[in-house]
Short mmCIF file of C-alpha atoms in Angstrom, two decimals:
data_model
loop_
_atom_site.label_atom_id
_atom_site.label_comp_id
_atom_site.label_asym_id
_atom_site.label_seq_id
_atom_site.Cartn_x
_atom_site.Cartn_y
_atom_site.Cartn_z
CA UNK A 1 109.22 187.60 88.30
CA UNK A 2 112.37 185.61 87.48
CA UNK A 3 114.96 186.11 90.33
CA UNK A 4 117.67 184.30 88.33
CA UNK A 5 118.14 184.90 84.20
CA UNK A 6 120.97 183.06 82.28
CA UNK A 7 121.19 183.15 78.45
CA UNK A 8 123.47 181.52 76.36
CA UNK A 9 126.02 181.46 79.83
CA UNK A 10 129.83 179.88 78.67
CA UNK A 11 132.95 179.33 80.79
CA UNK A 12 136.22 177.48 79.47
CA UNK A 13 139.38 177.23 81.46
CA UNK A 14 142.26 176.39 79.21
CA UNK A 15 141.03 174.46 76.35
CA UNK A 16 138.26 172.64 78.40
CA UNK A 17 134.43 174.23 77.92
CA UNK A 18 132.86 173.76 81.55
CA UNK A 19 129.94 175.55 80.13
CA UNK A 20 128.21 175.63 76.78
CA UNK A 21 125.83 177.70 76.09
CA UNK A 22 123.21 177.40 78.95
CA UNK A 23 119.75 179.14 79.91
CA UNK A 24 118.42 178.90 83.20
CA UNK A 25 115.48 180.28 84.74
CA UNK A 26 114.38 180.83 88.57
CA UNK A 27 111.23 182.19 89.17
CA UNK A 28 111.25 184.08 92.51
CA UNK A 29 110.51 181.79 95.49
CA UNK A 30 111.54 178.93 94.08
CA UNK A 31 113.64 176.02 95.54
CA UNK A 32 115.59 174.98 92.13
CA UNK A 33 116.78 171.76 92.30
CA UNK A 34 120.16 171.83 89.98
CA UNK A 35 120.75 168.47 88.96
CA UNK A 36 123.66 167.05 86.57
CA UNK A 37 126.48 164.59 86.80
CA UNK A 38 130.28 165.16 88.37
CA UNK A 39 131.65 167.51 85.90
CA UNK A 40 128.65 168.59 84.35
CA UNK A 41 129.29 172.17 85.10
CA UNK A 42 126.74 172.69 88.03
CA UNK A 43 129.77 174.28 90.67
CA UNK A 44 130.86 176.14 87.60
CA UNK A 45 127.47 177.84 87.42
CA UNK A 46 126.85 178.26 90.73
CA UNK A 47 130.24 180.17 91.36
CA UNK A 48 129.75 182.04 88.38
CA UNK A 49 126.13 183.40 89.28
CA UNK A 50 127.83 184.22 92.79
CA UNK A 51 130.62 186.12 91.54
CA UNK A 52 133.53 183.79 92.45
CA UNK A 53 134.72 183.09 89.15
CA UNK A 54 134.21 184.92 85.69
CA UNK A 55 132.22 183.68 82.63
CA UNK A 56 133.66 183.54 79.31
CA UNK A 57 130.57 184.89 77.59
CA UNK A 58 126.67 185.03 77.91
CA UNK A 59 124.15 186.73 80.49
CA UNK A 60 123.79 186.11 83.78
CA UNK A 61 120.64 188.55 85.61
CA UNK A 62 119.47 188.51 89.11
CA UNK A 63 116.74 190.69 90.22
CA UNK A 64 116.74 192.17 87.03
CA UNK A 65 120.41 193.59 87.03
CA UNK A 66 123.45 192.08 85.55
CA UNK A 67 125.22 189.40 88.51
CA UNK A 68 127.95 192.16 88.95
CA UNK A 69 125.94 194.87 90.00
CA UNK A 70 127.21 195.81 93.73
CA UNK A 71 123.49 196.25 94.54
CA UNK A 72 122.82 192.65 93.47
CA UNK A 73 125.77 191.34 94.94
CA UNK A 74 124.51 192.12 98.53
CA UNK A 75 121.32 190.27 97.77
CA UNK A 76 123.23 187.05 97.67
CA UNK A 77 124.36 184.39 99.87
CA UNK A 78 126.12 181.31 99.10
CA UNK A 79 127.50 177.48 100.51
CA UNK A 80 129.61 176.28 98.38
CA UNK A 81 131.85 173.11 99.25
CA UNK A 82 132.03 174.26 103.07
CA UNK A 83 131.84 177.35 105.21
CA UNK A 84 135.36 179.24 106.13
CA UNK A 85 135.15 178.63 110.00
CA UNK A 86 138.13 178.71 111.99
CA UNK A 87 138.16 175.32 113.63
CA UNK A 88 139.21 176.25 117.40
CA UNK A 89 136.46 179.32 117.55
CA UNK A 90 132.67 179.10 118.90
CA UNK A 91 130.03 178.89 116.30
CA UNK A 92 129.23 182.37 118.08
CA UNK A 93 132.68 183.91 117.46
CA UNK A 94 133.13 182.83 113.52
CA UNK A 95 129.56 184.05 112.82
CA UNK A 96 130.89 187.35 114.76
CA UNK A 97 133.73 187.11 112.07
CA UNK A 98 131.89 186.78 108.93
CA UNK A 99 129.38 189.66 110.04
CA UNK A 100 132.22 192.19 110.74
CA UNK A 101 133.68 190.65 107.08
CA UNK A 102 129.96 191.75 105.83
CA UNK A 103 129.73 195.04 107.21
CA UNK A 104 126.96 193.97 109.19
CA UNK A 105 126.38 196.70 112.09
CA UNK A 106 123.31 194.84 114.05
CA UNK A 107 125.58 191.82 113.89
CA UNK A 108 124.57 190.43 117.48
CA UNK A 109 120.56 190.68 116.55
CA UNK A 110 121.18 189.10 112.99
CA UNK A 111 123.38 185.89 113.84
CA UNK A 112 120.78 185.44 117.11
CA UNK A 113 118.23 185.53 113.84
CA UNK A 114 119.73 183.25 111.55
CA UNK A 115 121.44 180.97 114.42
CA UNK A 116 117.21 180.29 115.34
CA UNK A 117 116.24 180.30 111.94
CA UNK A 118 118.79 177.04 111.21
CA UNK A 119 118.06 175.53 114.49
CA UNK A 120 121.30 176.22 116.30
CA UNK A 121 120.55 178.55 118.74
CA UNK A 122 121.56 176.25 121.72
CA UNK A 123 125.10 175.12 119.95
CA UNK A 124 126.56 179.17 119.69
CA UNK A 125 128.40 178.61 122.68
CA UNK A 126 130.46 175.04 120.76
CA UNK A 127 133.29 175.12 119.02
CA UNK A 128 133.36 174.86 115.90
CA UNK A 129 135.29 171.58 115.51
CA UNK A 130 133.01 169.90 117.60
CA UNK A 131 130.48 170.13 115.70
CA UNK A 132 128.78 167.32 113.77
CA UNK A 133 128.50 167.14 109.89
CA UNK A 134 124.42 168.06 109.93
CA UNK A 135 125.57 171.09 112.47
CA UNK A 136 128.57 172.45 110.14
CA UNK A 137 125.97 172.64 107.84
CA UNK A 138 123.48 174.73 109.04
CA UNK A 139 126.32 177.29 110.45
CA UNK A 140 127.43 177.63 106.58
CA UNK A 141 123.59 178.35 105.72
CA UNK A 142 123.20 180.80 109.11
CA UNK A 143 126.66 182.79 107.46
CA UNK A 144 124.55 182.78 104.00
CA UNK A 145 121.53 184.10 105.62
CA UNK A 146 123.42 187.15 107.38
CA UNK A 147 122.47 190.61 105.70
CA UNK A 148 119.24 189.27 104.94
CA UNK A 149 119.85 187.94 101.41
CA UNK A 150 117.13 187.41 98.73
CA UNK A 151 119.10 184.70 96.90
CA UNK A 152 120.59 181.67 98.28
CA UNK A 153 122.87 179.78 96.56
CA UNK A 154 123.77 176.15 98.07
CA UNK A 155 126.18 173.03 96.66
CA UNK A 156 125.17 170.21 98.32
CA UNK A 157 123.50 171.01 101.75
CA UNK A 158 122.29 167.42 102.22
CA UNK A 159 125.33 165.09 101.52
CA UNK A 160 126.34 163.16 104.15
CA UNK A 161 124.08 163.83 106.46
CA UNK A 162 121.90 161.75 108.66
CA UNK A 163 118.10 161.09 108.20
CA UNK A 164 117.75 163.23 110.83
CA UNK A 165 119.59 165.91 109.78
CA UNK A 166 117.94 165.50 106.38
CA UNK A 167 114.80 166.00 107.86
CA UNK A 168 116.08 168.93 109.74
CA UNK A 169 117.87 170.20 106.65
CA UNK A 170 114.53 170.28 104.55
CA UNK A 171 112.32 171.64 107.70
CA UNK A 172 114.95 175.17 107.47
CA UNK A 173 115.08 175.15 103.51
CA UNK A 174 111.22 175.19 103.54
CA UNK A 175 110.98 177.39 106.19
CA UNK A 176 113.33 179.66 104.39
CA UNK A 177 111.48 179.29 100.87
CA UNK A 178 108.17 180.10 102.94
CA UNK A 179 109.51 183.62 103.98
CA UNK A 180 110.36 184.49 99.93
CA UNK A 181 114.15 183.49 100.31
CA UNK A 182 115.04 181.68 96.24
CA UNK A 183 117.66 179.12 96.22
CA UNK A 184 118.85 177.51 93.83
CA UNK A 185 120.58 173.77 95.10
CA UNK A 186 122.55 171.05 93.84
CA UNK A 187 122.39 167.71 95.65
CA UNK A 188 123.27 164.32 94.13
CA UNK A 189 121.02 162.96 97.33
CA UNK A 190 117.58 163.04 94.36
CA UNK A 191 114.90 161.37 96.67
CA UNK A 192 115.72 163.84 99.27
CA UNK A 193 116.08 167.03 96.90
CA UNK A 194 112.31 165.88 95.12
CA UNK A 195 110.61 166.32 98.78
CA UNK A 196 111.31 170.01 98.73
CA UNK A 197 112.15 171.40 95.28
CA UNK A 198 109.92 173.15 93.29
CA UNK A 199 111.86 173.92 90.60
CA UNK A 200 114.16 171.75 88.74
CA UNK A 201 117.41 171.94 86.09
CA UNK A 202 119.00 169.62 84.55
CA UNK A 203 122.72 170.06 83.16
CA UNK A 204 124.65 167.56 80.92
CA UNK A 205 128.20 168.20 79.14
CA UNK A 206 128.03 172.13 80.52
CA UNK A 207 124.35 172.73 78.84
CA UNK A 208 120.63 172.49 79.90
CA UNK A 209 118.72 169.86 79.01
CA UNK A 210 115.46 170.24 80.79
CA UNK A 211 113.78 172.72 82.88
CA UNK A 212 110.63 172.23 84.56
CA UNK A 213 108.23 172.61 87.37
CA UNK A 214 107.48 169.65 90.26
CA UNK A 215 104.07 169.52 88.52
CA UNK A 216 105.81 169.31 84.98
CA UNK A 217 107.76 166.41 86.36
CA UNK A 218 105.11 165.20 88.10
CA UNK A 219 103.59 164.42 84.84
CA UNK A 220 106.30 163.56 82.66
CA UNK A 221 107.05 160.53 85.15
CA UNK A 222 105.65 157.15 83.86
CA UNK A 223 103.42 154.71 85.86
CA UNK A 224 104.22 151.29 85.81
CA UNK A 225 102.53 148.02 87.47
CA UNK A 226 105.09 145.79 89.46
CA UNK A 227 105.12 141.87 90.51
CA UNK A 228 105.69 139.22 92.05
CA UNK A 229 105.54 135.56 91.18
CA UNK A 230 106.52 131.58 92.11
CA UNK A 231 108.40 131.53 88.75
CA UNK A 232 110.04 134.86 87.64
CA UNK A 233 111.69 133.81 84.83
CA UNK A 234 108.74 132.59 82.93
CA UNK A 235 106.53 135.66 84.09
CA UNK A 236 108.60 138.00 82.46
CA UNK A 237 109.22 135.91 79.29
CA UNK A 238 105.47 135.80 79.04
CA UNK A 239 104.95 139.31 79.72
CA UNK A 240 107.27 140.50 77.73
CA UNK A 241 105.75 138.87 74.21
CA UNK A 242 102.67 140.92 75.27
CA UNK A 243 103.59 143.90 76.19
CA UNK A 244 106.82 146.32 74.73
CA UNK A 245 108.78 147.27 78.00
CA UNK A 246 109.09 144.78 80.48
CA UNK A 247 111.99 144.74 82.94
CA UNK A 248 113.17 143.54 86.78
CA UNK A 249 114.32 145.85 89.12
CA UNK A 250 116.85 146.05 91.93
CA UNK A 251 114.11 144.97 94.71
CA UNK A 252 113.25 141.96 92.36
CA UNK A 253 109.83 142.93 91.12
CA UNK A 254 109.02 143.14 87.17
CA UNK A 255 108.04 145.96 85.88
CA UNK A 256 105.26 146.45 82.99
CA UNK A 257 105.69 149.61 81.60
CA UNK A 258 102.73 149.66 79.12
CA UNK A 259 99.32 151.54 79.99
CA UNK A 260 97.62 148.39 81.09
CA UNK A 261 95.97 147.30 84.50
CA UNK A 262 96.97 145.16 87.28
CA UNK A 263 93.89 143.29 86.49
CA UNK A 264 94.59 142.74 83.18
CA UNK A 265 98.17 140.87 83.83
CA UNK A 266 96.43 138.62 87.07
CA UNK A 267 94.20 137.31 84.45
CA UNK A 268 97.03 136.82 81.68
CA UNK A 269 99.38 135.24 83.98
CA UNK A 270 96.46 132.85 85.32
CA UNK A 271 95.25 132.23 81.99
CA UNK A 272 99.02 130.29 81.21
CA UNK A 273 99.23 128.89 84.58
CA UNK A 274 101.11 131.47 86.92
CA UNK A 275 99.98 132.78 90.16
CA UNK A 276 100.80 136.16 91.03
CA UNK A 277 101.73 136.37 94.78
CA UNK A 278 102.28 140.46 94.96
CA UNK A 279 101.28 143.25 92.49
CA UNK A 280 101.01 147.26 92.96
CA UNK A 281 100.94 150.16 90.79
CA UNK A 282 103.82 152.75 91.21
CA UNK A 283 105.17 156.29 89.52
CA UNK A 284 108.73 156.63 88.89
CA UNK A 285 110.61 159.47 90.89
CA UNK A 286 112.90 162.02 89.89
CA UNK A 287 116.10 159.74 90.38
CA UNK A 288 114.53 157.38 87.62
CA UNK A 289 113.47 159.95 85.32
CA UNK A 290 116.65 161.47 85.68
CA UNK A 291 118.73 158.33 84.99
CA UNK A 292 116.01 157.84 81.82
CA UNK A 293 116.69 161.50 80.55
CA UNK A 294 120.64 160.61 80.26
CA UNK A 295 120.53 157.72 78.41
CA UNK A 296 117.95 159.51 76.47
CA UNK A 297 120.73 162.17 75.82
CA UNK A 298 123.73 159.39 75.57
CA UNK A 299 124.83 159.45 79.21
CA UNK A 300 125.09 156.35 81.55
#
């Protein structure tokens, strides 16, 4: 079943199209990685599919209904930019807040649930002020898990934070995921977002360029052998008469793009002289392929 449906979605403000024409597709469960340059028309989306803002034309389902359905309203929850705390409060008291906001009448047994579920059970008692970036933003995805939602919608969750709260950050999205919650989230942070997504979306100019799954990407990403020599100049002059894509990378390695072996370049390079001194064989990741897919499509 497909939690989220979007066909042929548009939004302009004024003269400016944020959105043009785009399909999207969450299967239920999912963690949708939404991935597209500043400007590209992600937050636009996002606010759209939670009711914030109107669309200007096109579809937008969830759960089967269309997104203004007051029954599928309740089934959302959303971060977007940051929560609405009240700076001078406890964690405990704004979550007390935005349950009484929600109608929520078991409020004390839900925010002790979602407080746990985010890993901020001891900080209830802080204020909110006090609290560090990684914290603020696990109270914003405790307020989107009150009421139980079935959708979670998220704009950057993982900016800015620490490793550690990265790695904390993924542990309570997977968790969450685990239990049958969907989300769909944007991050520009793309090594972090490939180690939990499962689904991905890629937006350019307000439309949809690719969807697929982390196996689909899996095997659209290109394997490529990289070096090391005594004279890197001349290695990848030589290489690159044999072989059609040959370039050097930020970390200083080449990089031979064609299907070939590492055995088969040791020999090559040894047969005209050079001595390779470090060579491995390595998959592009999703920041890569995404960066490839733009200029594919005229971007950067």
């Amino acid at each position: 079943m497909n939690v989220i449906e979007i066909k042929g979605l548009t939004k302009s403000f004024g003269e400016k199209q944020a959105v043009r024409g785009l399909d999207m597709t969450v299967p239920q469960g999912a963690i949708y990685g939404f991935i597209g340059e500043n400007g590209s028309g992600k937050s636009t989306t996002e606010k759209i599919i939670c009711g914030l803002i109107h669309k200007s034309g096109g579809s937008v389902k969830l759960c089967g209904k269309d997104h203004t359905d007051p029954a599928v309203r309740e089934k959302i929850g959303v971060l977007i930019e940051s929560p609405g705390c009240f700076p001078s409060l406890s964690v405990w008291n704004n979550m007390k807040l935005q349950a009484a906001n929600l109608g929520i009448e078991n409020a004390d047994e839900q925010i002790i649930k979602v407080l746990k579920t985010v890993r901020m059970e001891g900080a209830a008692g802080n204020k909110y002020k006090n609290c560090s970036l990684g914290m603020k933003q696990r109270i914003g995805i405790a307020m989107a898990l009150l009421g139980d939602p079935e959708i979670l919608v998220l704009d950057e969750p993982i900016n800015g934070l620490d490793a550690d709260g990265m790695r904390i950050m993924r542990e309570v999205l997977t968790d969450l995921a685990s239990h049958g919650c969907t989300m769909v989230i944007s991050s520009h942070i793309l090594s972090e977002l490939e180690k939990i997504a499962t689904h991905y979306g890629i937006i350019k100019g307000g439309r949809m360029i690719a969807e697929m799954t982390a196996e689909q990407l899996e095997e659209s990403c290109r394997t490529y052998v990289a070096l090391q020599t005594g004279e890197m100049n001349r290695t990848k002059m030589l290489l690159g008469c044999k072989y059609s894509r040959v370039e050097e990378d930020e970390a200083g390695y080449i990089r031979v793009y064609d299907m070939t072996t590492p055995e088969e370049i040791v020999t090559y390079l040894y047969e005209n002289g050079i001595l390779v001194t470090e060579i491995k064989t390595l998959k592009i990741g999703l920041e890569e392929y995404y960066i490839d897919l733009m200029k594919e499509k005229g971007g950067r």
